[in-house]
mmCIF file with all atom_site columns, C-alpha atoms and ligand atoms in Angstrom:
data_model
loop_
_atom_site.group_PDB
_atom_site.id
_atom_site.type_symbol
_atom_site.label_atom_id
_atom_site.label_alt_id
_atom_site.label_comp_id
_atom_site.label_asym_id
_atom_site.label_entity_id
_atom_site.label_seq_id
_atom_site.pdbx_PDB_ins_code
_atom_site.Cartn_x
_atom_site.Cartn_y
_atom_site.Cartn_z
_atom_site.occupancy
_atom_site.B_iso_or_equiv
_atom_site.pdbx_formal_charge
_atom_site.auth_seq_id
_atom_site.auth_comp_id
_atom_site.auth_asym_id
_atom_site.auth_atom_id
_atom_site.pdbx_PDB_model_num
ATOM   1   C CA . MET A 1 1   ? 104.085 84.646 116.576 1.00 47.00 ? 1   MET A CA 1
ATOM   2   C CA . SER A 1 2   ? 102.510 87.942 117.627 1.00 46.00 ? 2   SER A CA 1
ATOM   3   C CA . ALA A 1 3   ? 99.859  87.265 120.257 1.00 55.00 ? 3   ALA A CA 1
ATOM   4   C CA . ALA A 1 4   ? 97.407  90.102 119.614 1.00 69.00 ? 4   ALA A CA 1
ATOM   5   C CA . SER A 1 5   ? 96.547  89.886 115.947 1.00 88.00 ? 5   SER A CA 1
ATOM   6   C CA . PRO A 1 6   ? 98.285  87.116 114.061 1.00 97.00 ? 6   PRO A CA 1
ATOM   7   C CA . TYR A 1 7   ? 98.578  87.168 110.289 1.00 98.00 ? 7   TYR A CA 1
ATOM   8   C CA . ARG A 1 8   ? 96.230  84.387 109.276 1.00 98.00 ? 8   ARG A CA 1
ATOM   9   C CA . ILE A 1 9   ? 97.007  82.026 106.426 1.00 98.00 ? 9   ILE A CA 1
ATOM   10  C CA . ALA A 1 10  ? 94.812  79.382 104.780 1.00 98.00 ? 10  ALA A CA 1
ATOM   11  C CA . VAL A 1 11  ? 96.682  76.775 102.735 1.00 98.00 ? 11  VAL A CA 1
ATOM   12  C CA . PHE A 1 12  ? 94.787  74.992 99.934  1.00 98.00 ? 12  PHE A CA 1
ATOM   13  C CA . ALA A 1 13  ? 96.238  71.619 98.938  1.00 98.00 ? 13  ALA A CA 1
ATOM   14  C CA . SER A 1 14  ? 95.193  68.346 97.306  1.00 98.00 ? 14  SER A CA 1
ATOM   15  C CA . GLY A 1 15  ? 98.143  66.007 97.652  1.00 97.00 ? 15  GLY A CA 1
ATOM   16  C CA . SER A 1 16  ? 101.252 65.230 99.625  1.00 98.00 ? 16  SER A CA 1
ATOM   17  C CA . GLY A 1 17  ? 101.481 68.627 101.260 1.00 98.00 ? 17  GLY A CA 1
ATOM   18  C CA . SER A 1 18  ? 105.239 69.055 101.461 1.00 98.00 ? 18  SER A CA 1
ATOM   19  C CA . ASN A 1 19  ? 104.786 72.790 100.827 1.00 98.00 ? 19  ASN A CA 1
ATOM   20  C CA . PHE A 1 20  ? 102.077 72.955 103.499 1.00 98.00 ? 20  PHE A CA 1
ATOM   21  C CA . GLN A 1 21  ? 104.630 71.355 105.824 1.00 98.00 ? 21  GLN A CA 1
ATOM   22  C CA . ALA A 1 22  ? 107.332 73.839 104.803 1.00 98.00 ? 22  ALA A CA 1
ATOM   23  C CA . VAL A 1 23  ? 105.024 76.748 105.716 1.00 99.00 ? 23  VAL A CA 1
ATOM   24  C CA . VAL A 1 24  ? 104.026 75.149 109.032 1.00 98.00 ? 24  VAL A CA 1
ATOM   25  C CA . ASP A 1 25  ? 107.711 74.495 109.846 1.00 98.00 ? 25  ASP A CA 1
ATOM   26  C CA . ALA A 1 26  ? 108.700 78.070 108.990 1.00 98.00 ? 26  ALA A CA 1
ATOM   27  C CA . VAL A 1 27  ? 106.061 79.377 111.404 1.00 98.00 ? 27  VAL A CA 1
ATOM   28  C CA . ARG A 1 28  ? 107.120 76.948 114.126 1.00 98.00 ? 28  ARG A CA 1
ATOM   29  C CA . GLU A 1 29  ? 110.792 77.842 113.706 1.00 98.00 ? 29  GLU A CA 1
ATOM   30  C CA . GLY A 1 30  ? 110.096 81.588 113.838 1.00 98.00 ? 30  GLY A CA 1
ATOM   31  C CA . ARG A 1 31  ? 111.067 82.278 110.200 1.00 98.00 ? 31  ARG A CA 1
ATOM   32  C CA . LEU A 1 32  ? 107.511 83.329 109.342 1.00 98.00 ? 32  LEU A CA 1
ATOM   33  C CA . ASP A 1 33  ? 105.480 85.526 111.680 1.00 98.00 ? 33  ASP A CA 1
ATOM   34  C CA . ALA A 1 34  ? 102.051 84.114 110.926 1.00 98.00 ? 34  ALA A CA 1
ATOM   35  C CA . ARG A 1 35  ? 99.503  81.545 111.931 1.00 98.00 ? 35  ARG A CA 1
ATOM   36  C CA . VAL A 1 36  ? 98.467  78.658 109.670 1.00 98.00 ? 36  VAL A CA 1
ATOM   37  C CA . GLU A 1 37  ? 94.808  78.904 110.545 1.00 98.00 ? 37  GLU A CA 1
ATOM   38  C CA . LEU A 1 38  ? 93.259  76.469 108.101 1.00 98.00 ? 38  LEU A CA 1
ATOM   39  C CA . LEU A 1 39  ? 93.903  73.771 105.517 1.00 98.00 ? 39  LEU A CA 1
ATOM   40  C CA . VAL A 1 40  ? 91.387  73.595 102.675 1.00 98.00 ? 40  VAL A CA 1
ATOM   41  C CA . CYS A 1 41  ? 91.588  70.186 101.034 1.00 98.00 ? 41  CYS A CA 1
ATOM   42  C CA . ASP A 1 42  ? 89.407  68.804 98.233  1.00 97.00 ? 42  ASP A CA 1
ATOM   43  C CA . ARG A 1 43  ? 90.666  65.226 98.754  1.00 96.00 ? 43  ARG A CA 1
ATOM   44  C CA . PRO A 1 44  ? 89.963  64.212 102.334 1.00 95.00 ? 44  PRO A CA 1
ATOM   45  C CA . GLN A 1 45  ? 92.206  61.088 102.001 1.00 96.00 ? 45  GLN A CA 1
ATOM   46  C CA . ALA A 1 46  ? 95.254  63.094 100.899 1.00 98.00 ? 46  ALA A CA 1
ATOM   47  C CA . ARG A 1 47  ? 98.430  62.967 102.958 1.00 98.00 ? 47  ARG A CA 1
ATOM   48  C CA . VAL A 1 48  ? 98.218  66.710 103.567 1.00 98.00 ? 48  VAL A CA 1
ATOM   49  C CA . ALA A 1 49  ? 95.136  66.112 105.778 1.00 98.00 ? 49  ALA A CA 1
ATOM   50  C CA . LEU A 1 50  ? 97.268  63.906 108.056 1.00 98.00 ? 50  LEU A CA 1
ATOM   51  C CA . ARG A 1 51  ? 99.965  66.564 108.141 1.00 98.00 ? 51  ARG A CA 1
ATOM   52  C CA . ALA A 1 52  ? 97.377  69.143 109.246 1.00 98.00 ? 52  ALA A CA 1
ATOM   53  C CA . GLN A 1 53  ? 96.142  66.865 111.993 1.00 98.00 ? 53  GLN A CA 1
ATOM   54  C CA . ALA A 1 54  ? 99.702  66.280 113.208 1.00 98.00 ? 54  ALA A CA 1
ATOM   55  C CA . ALA A 1 55  ? 100.375 70.038 113.184 1.00 98.00 ? 55  ALA A CA 1
ATOM   56  C CA . GLY A 1 56  ? 97.134  70.890 114.980 1.00 98.00 ? 56  GLY A CA 1
ATOM   57  C CA . VAL A 1 57  ? 95.808  72.891 112.012 1.00 98.00 ? 57  VAL A CA 1
ATOM   58  C CA . ASP A 1 58  ? 92.037  72.820 111.404 1.00 98.00 ? 58  ASP A CA 1
ATOM   59  C CA . ALA A 1 59  ? 91.045  71.298 108.090 1.00 98.00 ? 59  ALA A CA 1
ATOM   60  C CA . LEU A 1 60  ? 88.104  71.951 105.826 1.00 97.00 ? 60  LEU A CA 1
ATOM   61  C CA . ALA A 1 61  ? 88.200  68.716 103.854 1.00 95.00 ? 61  ALA A CA 1
ATOM   62  C CA . PHE A 1 62  ? 85.113  68.182 101.754 1.00 91.00 ? 62  PHE A CA 1
ATOM   63  C CA . ARG A 1 63  ? 84.652  66.654 98.336  1.00 92.00 ? 63  ARG A CA 1
ATOM   64  C CA . PRO A 1 64  ? 83.509  69.322 95.862  1.00 93.00 ? 64  PRO A CA 1
ATOM   65  C CA . LYS A 1 65  ? 81.149  66.735 94.335  1.00 93.00 ? 65  LYS A CA 1
ATOM   66  C CA . ALA A 1 66  ? 79.053  66.916 97.480  1.00 93.00 ? 66  ALA A CA 1
ATOM   67  C CA . TYR A 1 67  ? 78.062  70.464 96.384  1.00 95.00 ? 67  TYR A CA 1
ATOM   68  C CA . GLY A 1 68  ? 75.719  71.502 93.574  1.00 94.00 ? 68  GLY A CA 1
ATOM   69  C CA . SER A 1 69  ? 78.369  73.445 91.649  1.00 94.00 ? 69  SER A CA 1
ATOM   70  C CA . ARG A 1 70  ? 81.948  74.706 91.847  1.00 94.00 ? 70  ARG A CA 1
ATOM   71  C CA . GLU A 1 71  ? 80.599  78.098 92.911  1.00 96.00 ? 71  GLU A CA 1
ATOM   72  C CA . GLU A 1 72  ? 78.501  76.632 95.710  1.00 96.00 ? 72  GLU A CA 1
ATOM   73  C CA . TYR A 1 73  ? 81.559  74.741 96.997  1.00 97.00 ? 73  TYR A CA 1
ATOM   74  C CA . GLU A 1 74  ? 83.616  77.944 96.926  1.00 97.00 ? 74  GLU A CA 1
ATOM   75  C CA . ARG A 1 75  ? 80.891  80.000 98.630  1.00 98.00 ? 75  ARG A CA 1
ATOM   76  C CA . MET A 1 76  ? 81.077  77.558 101.534 1.00 97.00 ? 76  MET A CA 1
ATOM   77  C CA . ILE A 1 77  ? 84.871  77.984 101.632 1.00 98.00 ? 77  ILE A CA 1
ATOM   78  C CA . LEU A 1 78  ? 84.631  81.782 101.358 1.00 98.00 ? 78  LEU A CA 1
ATOM   79  C CA . ALA A 1 79  ? 82.250  81.972 104.323 1.00 98.00 ? 79  ALA A CA 1
ATOM   80  C CA . GLU A 1 80  ? 84.743  79.988 106.397 1.00 98.00 ? 80  GLU A CA 1
ATOM   81  C CA . LEU A 1 81  ? 87.690  82.153 105.299 1.00 98.00 ? 81  LEU A CA 1
ATOM   82  C CA . GLN A 1 82  ? 85.783  85.313 106.184 1.00 98.00 ? 82  GLN A CA 1
ATOM   83  C CA . ARG A 1 83  ? 84.608  83.911 109.514 1.00 98.00 ? 83  ARG A CA 1
ATOM   84  C CA . ARG A 1 84  ? 88.228  83.223 110.414 1.00 98.00 ? 84  ARG A CA 1
ATOM   85  C CA . GLY A 1 85  ? 89.576  86.549 109.088 1.00 98.00 ? 85  GLY A CA 1
ATOM   86  C CA . ILE A 1 86  ? 92.015  84.914 106.662 1.00 98.00 ? 86  ILE A CA 1
ATOM   87  C CA . ASP A 1 87  ? 94.594  87.417 105.366 1.00 98.00 ? 87  ASP A CA 1
ATOM   88  C CA . LEU A 1 88  ? 96.278  85.283 102.704 1.00 98.00 ? 88  LEU A CA 1
ATOM   89  C CA . ILE A 1 89  ? 95.318  82.201 100.666 1.00 98.00 ? 89  ILE A CA 1
ATOM   90  C CA . VAL A 1 90  ? 98.327  80.038 99.838  1.00 99.00 ? 90  VAL A CA 1
ATOM   91  C CA . LEU A 1 91  ? 97.726  77.487 97.066  1.00 98.00 ? 91  LEU A CA 1
ATOM   92  C CA . ALA A 1 92  ? 100.146 74.582 97.437  1.00 98.00 ? 92  ALA A CA 1
ATOM   93  C CA . GLY A 1 93  ? 99.384  71.825 94.972  1.00 97.00 ? 93  GLY A CA 1
ATOM   94  C CA . TYR A 1 94  ? 95.645  72.567 94.922  1.00 97.00 ? 94  TYR A CA 1
ATOM   95  C CA . MET A 1 95  ? 94.460  70.711 91.828  1.00 94.00 ? 95  MET A CA 1
ATOM   96  C CA . ARG A 1 96  ? 91.267  72.658 91.122  1.00 93.00 ? 96  ARG A CA 1
ATOM   97  C CA . ILE A 1 97  ? 90.407  75.660 89.007  1.00 92.00 ? 97  ILE A CA 1
ATOM   98  C CA . ILE A 1 98  ? 89.432  78.564 91.288  1.00 95.00 ? 98  ILE A CA 1
ATOM   99  C CA . THR A 1 99  ? 86.443  80.646 90.238  1.00 96.00 ? 99  THR A CA 1
ATOM   100 C CA . PRO A 1 100 ? 85.730  84.374 90.671  1.00 97.00 ? 100 PRO A CA 1
ATOM   101 C CA . VAL A 1 101 ? 83.764  83.519 93.843  1.00 98.00 ? 101 VAL A CA 1
ATOM   102 C CA . LEU A 1 102 ? 87.152  83.282 95.614  1.00 98.00 ? 102 LEU A CA 1
ATOM   103 C CA . ILE A 1 103 ? 89.418  85.178 93.222  1.00 97.00 ? 103 ILE A CA 1
ATOM   104 C CA . GLU A 1 104 ? 87.531  88.488 93.351  1.00 97.00 ? 104 GLU A CA 1
ATOM   105 C CA . PRO A 1 105 ? 87.419  88.954 97.139  1.00 98.00 ? 105 PRO A CA 1
ATOM   106 C CA . TYR A 1 106 ? 91.011  87.682 97.497  1.00 98.00 ? 106 TYR A CA 1
ATOM   107 C CA . TYR A 1 107 ? 92.695  89.233 94.435  1.00 96.00 ? 107 TYR A CA 1
ATOM   108 C CA . GLY A 1 108 ? 96.166  90.313 95.562  1.00 96.00 ? 108 GLY A CA 1
ATOM   109 C CA . ARG A 1 109 ? 95.817  88.126 98.631  1.00 98.00 ? 109 ARG A CA 1
ATOM   110 C CA . MET A 1 110 ? 95.947  84.706 96.938  1.00 98.00 ? 110 MET A CA 1
ATOM   111 C CA . ILE A 1 111 ? 99.214  83.172 95.740  1.00 98.00 ? 111 ILE A CA 1
ATOM   112 C CA . ASN A 1 112 ? 100.318 79.968 94.007  1.00 98.00 ? 112 ASN A CA 1
ATOM   113 C CA . ILE A 1 113 ? 103.588 78.108 93.581  1.00 98.00 ? 113 ILE A CA 1
ATOM   114 C CA . HIS A 1 114 ? 104.390 76.462 90.262  1.00 98.00 ? 114 HIS A CA 1
ATOM   115 C CA . PRO A 1 115 ? 107.317 74.164 89.406  1.00 98.00 ? 115 PRO A CA 1
ATOM   116 C CA . SER A 1 116 ? 108.620 76.003 86.320  1.00 99.00 ? 116 SER A CA 1
ATOM   117 C CA . LEU A 1 117 ? 109.814 79.428 85.284  1.00 99.00 ? 117 LEU A CA 1
ATOM   118 C CA . LEU A 1 118 ? 106.487 80.855 84.144  1.00 98.00 ? 118 LEU A CA 1
ATOM   119 C CA . PRO A 1 119 ? 105.292 81.690 81.550  1.00 98.00 ? 119 PRO A CA 1
ATOM   120 C CA . SER A 1 120 ? 107.056 78.497 80.376  1.00 98.00 ? 120 SER A CA 1
ATOM   121 C CA . PHE A 1 121 ? 105.242 75.249 81.088  1.00 98.00 ? 121 PHE A CA 1
ATOM   122 C CA . PRO A 1 122 ? 101.988 76.265 82.804  1.00 98.00 ? 122 PRO A CA 1
ATOM   123 C CA . GLY A 1 123 ? 99.375  73.684 83.776  1.00 97.00 ? 123 GLY A CA 1
ATOM   124 C CA . VAL A 1 124 ? 99.877  70.064 84.725  1.00 96.00 ? 124 VAL A CA 1
ATOM   125 C CA . ASP A 1 125 ? 103.189 68.188 84.708  1.00 98.00 ? 125 ASP A CA 1
ATOM   126 C CA . ALA A 1 126 ? 105.411 71.252 84.369  1.00 98.00 ? 126 ALA A CA 1
ATOM   127 C CA . ILE A 1 127 ? 108.480 69.154 85.182  1.00 98.00 ? 127 ILE A CA 1
ATOM   128 C CA . GLY A 1 128 ? 107.674 66.578 82.488  1.00 98.00 ? 128 GLY A CA 1
ATOM   129 C CA . GLN A 1 129 ? 107.032 69.404 80.016  1.00 98.00 ? 129 GLN A CA 1
ATOM   130 C CA . ALA A 1 130 ? 110.436 70.958 80.802  1.00 98.00 ? 130 ALA A CA 1
ATOM   131 C CA . LEU A 1 131 ? 112.269 67.644 80.366  1.00 98.00 ? 131 LEU A CA 1
ATOM   132 C CA . ALA A 1 132 ? 110.431 66.869 77.125  1.00 98.00 ? 132 ALA A CA 1
ATOM   133 C CA . HIS A 1 133 ? 111.315 70.310 75.759  1.00 98.00 ? 133 HIS A CA 1
ATOM   134 C CA . GLY A 1 134 ? 114.982 69.845 76.634  1.00 98.00 ? 134 GLY A CA 1
ATOM   135 C CA . VAL A 1 135 ? 115.466 73.104 78.539  1.00 98.00 ? 135 VAL A CA 1
ATOM   136 C CA . LYS A 1 136 ? 118.779 73.497 80.387  1.00 98.00 ? 136 LYS A CA 1
ATOM   137 C CA . VAL A 1 137 ? 117.324 75.646 83.154  1.00 98.00 ? 137 VAL A CA 1
ATOM   138 C CA . THR A 1 138 ? 113.934 75.483 84.808  1.00 99.00 ? 138 THR A CA 1
ATOM   139 C CA . GLY A 1 139 ? 112.805 76.550 88.265  1.00 99.00 ? 139 GLY A CA 1
ATOM   140 C CA . VAL A 1 140 ? 110.067 77.708 90.573  1.00 99.00 ? 140 VAL A CA 1
ATOM   141 C CA . THR A 1 141 ? 107.612 80.609 90.352  1.00 99.00 ? 141 THR A CA 1
ATOM   142 C CA . VAL A 1 142 ? 105.437 82.188 93.043  1.00 99.00 ? 142 VAL A CA 1
ATOM   143 C CA . HIS A 1 143 ? 102.662 84.343 91.604  1.00 98.00 ? 143 HIS A CA 1
ATOM   144 C CA . PHE A 1 144 ? 99.410  86.056 92.454  1.00 98.00 ? 144 PHE A CA 1
ATOM   145 C CA . VAL A 1 145 ? 96.355  84.145 91.295  1.00 97.00 ? 145 VAL A CA 1
ATOM   146 C CA . ASP A 1 146 ? 94.163  85.631 88.591  1.00 95.00 ? 146 ASP A CA 1
ATOM   147 C CA . GLY A 1 147 ? 91.471  83.973 86.487  1.00 91.00 ? 147 GLY A CA 1
ATOM   148 C CA . GLY A 1 148 ? 93.891  82.108 84.190  1.00 94.00 ? 148 GLY A CA 1
ATOM   149 C CA . MET A 1 149 ? 95.949  78.947 84.444  1.00 95.00 ? 149 MET A CA 1
ATOM   150 C CA . ASP A 1 150 ? 99.237  80.001 86.148  1.00 97.00 ? 150 ASP A CA 1
ATOM   151 C CA . THR A 1 151 ? 99.041  83.436 84.493  1.00 97.00 ? 151 THR A CA 1
ATOM   152 C CA . GLY A 1 152 ? 98.960  85.880 87.425  1.00 97.00 ? 152 GLY A CA 1
ATOM   153 C CA . PRO A 1 153 ? 101.586 88.556 88.220  1.00 98.00 ? 153 PRO A CA 1
ATOM   154 C CA . ILE A 1 154 ? 104.924 87.013 89.210  1.00 98.00 ? 154 ILE A CA 1
ATOM   155 C CA . ILE A 1 155 ? 106.256 87.722 92.706  1.00 98.00 ? 155 ILE A CA 1
ATOM   156 C CA . ALA A 1 156 ? 109.382 85.552 92.900  1.00 98.00 ? 156 ALA A CA 1
ATOM   157 C CA . GLN A 1 157 ? 111.302 83.075 90.777  1.00 98.00 ? 157 GLN A CA 1
ATOM   158 C CA . ARG A 1 158 ? 114.321 80.870 91.360  1.00 98.00 ? 158 ARG A CA 1
ATOM   159 C CA . THR A 1 159 ? 116.218 78.801 88.823  1.00 98.00 ? 159 THR A CA 1
ATOM   160 C CA . VAL A 1 160 ? 117.142 75.114 88.888  1.00 98.00 ? 160 VAL A CA 1
ATOM   161 C CA . ASP A 1 161 ? 119.652 73.652 86.409  1.00 98.00 ? 161 ASP A CA 1
ATOM   162 C CA . VAL A 1 162 ? 118.509 70.616 84.446  1.00 98.00 ? 162 VAL A CA 1
ATOM   163 C CA . ARG A 1 163 ? 121.149 67.848 84.306  1.00 98.00 ? 163 ARG A CA 1
ATOM   164 C CA . GLU A 1 164 ? 121.640 65.534 81.353  1.00 97.00 ? 164 GLU A CA 1
ATOM   165 C CA . ASP A 1 165 ? 120.881 62.461 83.445  1.00 97.00 ? 165 ASP A CA 1
ATOM   166 C CA . ASP A 1 166 ? 117.824 63.963 85.189  1.00 98.00 ? 166 ASP A CA 1
ATOM   167 C CA . THR A 1 167 ? 114.634 61.931 85.507  1.00 98.00 ? 167 THR A CA 1
ATOM   168 C CA . ALA A 1 168 ? 111.293 63.469 86.442  1.00 98.00 ? 168 ALA A CA 1
ATOM   169 C CA . GLU A 1 169 ? 111.943 62.245 90.002  1.00 98.00 ? 169 GLU A CA 1
ATOM   170 C CA . SER A 1 170 ? 115.465 63.644 90.379  1.00 98.00 ? 170 SER A CA 1
ATOM   171 C CA . LEU A 1 171 ? 114.506 67.024 88.919  1.00 98.00 ? 171 LEU A CA 1
ATOM   172 C CA . ALA A 1 172 ? 111.314 67.188 91.022  1.00 98.00 ? 172 ALA A CA 1
ATOM   173 C CA . ALA A 1 173 ? 113.352 66.569 94.183  1.00 98.00 ? 173 ALA A CA 1
ATOM   174 C CA . ARG A 1 174 ? 115.636 69.562 93.494  1.00 98.00 ? 174 ARG A CA 1
ATOM   175 C CA . ILE A 1 175 ? 112.684 71.756 92.487  1.00 98.00 ? 175 ILE A CA 1
ATOM   176 C CA . GLN A 1 176 ? 110.780 70.856 95.643  1.00 98.00 ? 176 GLN A CA 1
ATOM   177 C CA . ALA A 1 177 ? 113.786 71.671 97.841  1.00 98.00 ? 177 ALA A CA 1
ATOM   178 C CA . ILE A 1 178 ? 113.784 75.171 96.308  1.00 98.00 ? 178 ILE A CA 1
ATOM   179 C CA . GLU A 1 179 ? 109.996 75.478 96.717  1.00 98.00 ? 179 GLU A CA 1
ATOM   180 C CA . HIS A 1 180 ? 110.283 74.726 100.417 1.00 98.00 ? 180 HIS A CA 1
ATOM   181 C CA . GLU A 1 181 ? 112.661 77.686 100.868 1.00 98.00 ? 181 GLU A CA 1
ATOM   182 C CA . LEU A 1 182 ? 111.086 80.116 98.437  1.00 99.00 ? 182 LEU A CA 1
ATOM   183 C CA . TYR A 1 183 ? 107.448 79.811 99.517  1.00 99.00 ? 183 TYR A CA 1
ATOM   184 C CA . PRO A 1 184 ? 107.882 80.682 103.216 1.00 98.00 ? 184 PRO A CA 1
ATOM   185 C CA . GLU A 1 185 ? 110.333 83.478 102.284 1.00 98.00 ? 185 GLU A CA 1
ATOM   186 C CA . THR A 1 186 ? 107.870 84.981 99.813  1.00 98.00 ? 186 THR A CA 1
ATOM   187 C CA . ILE A 1 187 ? 104.949 84.693 102.229 1.00 98.00 ? 187 ILE A CA 1
ATOM   188 C CA . SER A 1 188 ? 107.049 86.516 104.807 1.00 98.00 ? 188 SER A CA 1
ATOM   189 C CA . LEU A 1 189 ? 107.709 89.374 102.338 1.00 98.00 ? 189 LEU A CA 1
ATOM   190 C CA . ILE A 1 190 ? 103.965 89.697 101.673 1.00 98.00 ? 190 ILE A CA 1
ATOM   191 C CA . ARG A 1 191 ? 103.191 89.469 105.379 1.00 98.00 ? 191 ARG A CA 1
ATOM   192 C CA . HIS A 1 192 ? 105.545 92.387 106.054 1.00 98.00 ? 192 HIS A CA 1
ATOM   193 C CA . LYS A 1 193 ? 103.954 94.442 103.250 1.00 97.00 ? 193 LYS A CA 1
ATOM   194 C CA . ARG A 1 194 ? 107.122 94.384 101.168 1.00 98.00 ? 194 ARG A CA 1
ATOM   195 C CA . VAL A 1 195 ? 105.301 93.247 98.024  1.00 98.00 ? 195 VAL A CA 1
ATOM   196 C CA . THR A 1 196 ? 103.310 95.715 95.935  1.00 96.00 ? 196 THR A CA 1
ATOM   197 C CA . LEU A 1 197 ? 100.979 94.719 93.136  1.00 94.00 ? 197 LEU A CA 1
ATOM   198 C CA . PRO A 1 198 ? 100.147 97.810 91.061  1.00 89.00 ? 198 PRO A CA 1
ATOM   199 C CA . ASP A 1 199 ? 96.470  98.268 90.195  1.00 87.00 ? 199 ASP A CA 1
ATOM   200 C CA . GLY A 1 200 ? 95.754  96.325 87.047  1.00 81.00 ? 200 GLY A CA 1
ATOM   201 C CA . GLY A 1 201 ? 99.486  95.867 86.361  1.00 90.00 ? 201 GLY A CA 1
ATOM   202 C CA . ARG A 1 202 ? 101.843 92.902 86.179  1.00 95.00 ? 202 ARG A CA 1
ATOM   203 C CA . ASN A 1 203 ? 105.080 94.375 87.501  1.00 97.00 ? 203 ASN A CA 1
ATOM   204 C CA . VAL A 1 204 ? 105.186 93.355 91.135  1.00 98.00 ? 204 VAL A CA 1
ATOM   205 C CA . ARG A 1 205 ? 107.620 95.389 93.246  1.00 97.00 ? 205 ARG A CA 1
ATOM   206 C CA . ILE A 1 206 ? 109.574 94.059 96.227  1.00 97.00 ? 206 ILE A CA 1
ATOM   207 C CA . HIS A 1 207 ? 110.920 96.659 98.643  1.00 95.00 ? 207 HIS A CA 1
HETATM 208 C C1 . GRF B 2 .   ? 104.431 71.480 94.009  1.00 51.33 ? 1   GRF B C1 1
HETATM 209 O O1 . GRF B 2 .   ? 105.457 71.038 93.189  1.00 51.33 ? 1   GRF B O1 1
HETATM 210 C C2 . GRF B 2 .   ? 103.871 72.783 93.504  1.00 51.33 ? 1   GRF B C2 1
HETATM 211 O O2 . GRF B 2 .   ? 104.780 73.512 92.757  1.00 51.33 ? 1   GRF B O2 1
HETATM 212 C C3 . GRF B 2 .   ? 102.737 72.340 92.619  1.00 51.33 ? 1   GRF B C3 1
HETATM 213 O O3 . GRF B 2 .   ? 102.222 71.199 93.234  1.00 51.33 ? 1   GRF B O3 1
HETATM 214 C C4 . GRF B 2 .   ? 103.228 70.561 93.986  1.00 51.33 ? 1   GRF B C4 1
HETATM 215 C C5 . GRF B 2 .   ? 102.674 70.282 95.347  1.00 51.33 ? 1   GRF B C5 1
HETATM 216 O O4 . GRF B 2 .   ? 103.525 69.456 96.090  1.00 51.33 ? 1   GRF B O4 1
HETATM 217 N N1 . GRF B 2 .   ? 101.793 73.419 92.454  1.00 51.33 ? 1   GRF B N1 1
HETATM 218 P P1 . GRF B 2 .   ? 103.245 69.232 97.646  1.00 51.33 ? 1   GRF B P1 1
HETATM 219 O O5 . GRF B 2 .   ? 101.834 68.639 97.773  1.00 51.33 ? 1   GRF B O5 1
HETATM 220 O O6 . GRF B 2 .   ? 103.376 70.535 98.341  1.00 51.33 ? 1   GRF B O6 1
HETATM 221 O O7 . GRF B 2 .   ? 104.282 68.226 98.086  1.00 51.33 ? 1   GRF B O7 1
#
């Protein structure tokens, strides 16, 4: 980790937080030159909040219902991100729609990971959707966040074969193993300015 001016990441998560953990581990093991500055969590009882505590990462864990509107909740978050000089927002199983309050100031600096090869199977239960459709190959996508549901410009994808005897659990386990490699690797590319998102375009370049 560079001492003078670390690259500051905020992870947003709602659930188990295995991807949060993968990012924290990558930083600790020197594979990602960054600092996980903050966890934003909309479910204070979620396991990810315990992971943050164990890792010594500050958490902003408030129920959105305590705020007057989605926008008011996000304005509170935005103020905290700006106060801390957050460079990149990493969504990792954050189960809320994000509004322009956060998307506009962070466009190009907010990414998501999704357990399918987008644009196939956006939204909830991507793994169940893939199994129900009978695809032979699925995978993982990392993309920039825009105003839509899993629609933003794609940064990285990796495939996972579907086996005939797969259950949702067995397929999810192999997909998650890939997520835990791909997310820290992709964050590192962005951190080192190797990812270019053309103005208004979809074709992300890696160099
Ligand atoms: C991951 O599968 C990710 O692709 C999706 O939500 C899941 C989060 O899992 N967006 P975890 O909380 O990181 O274990």
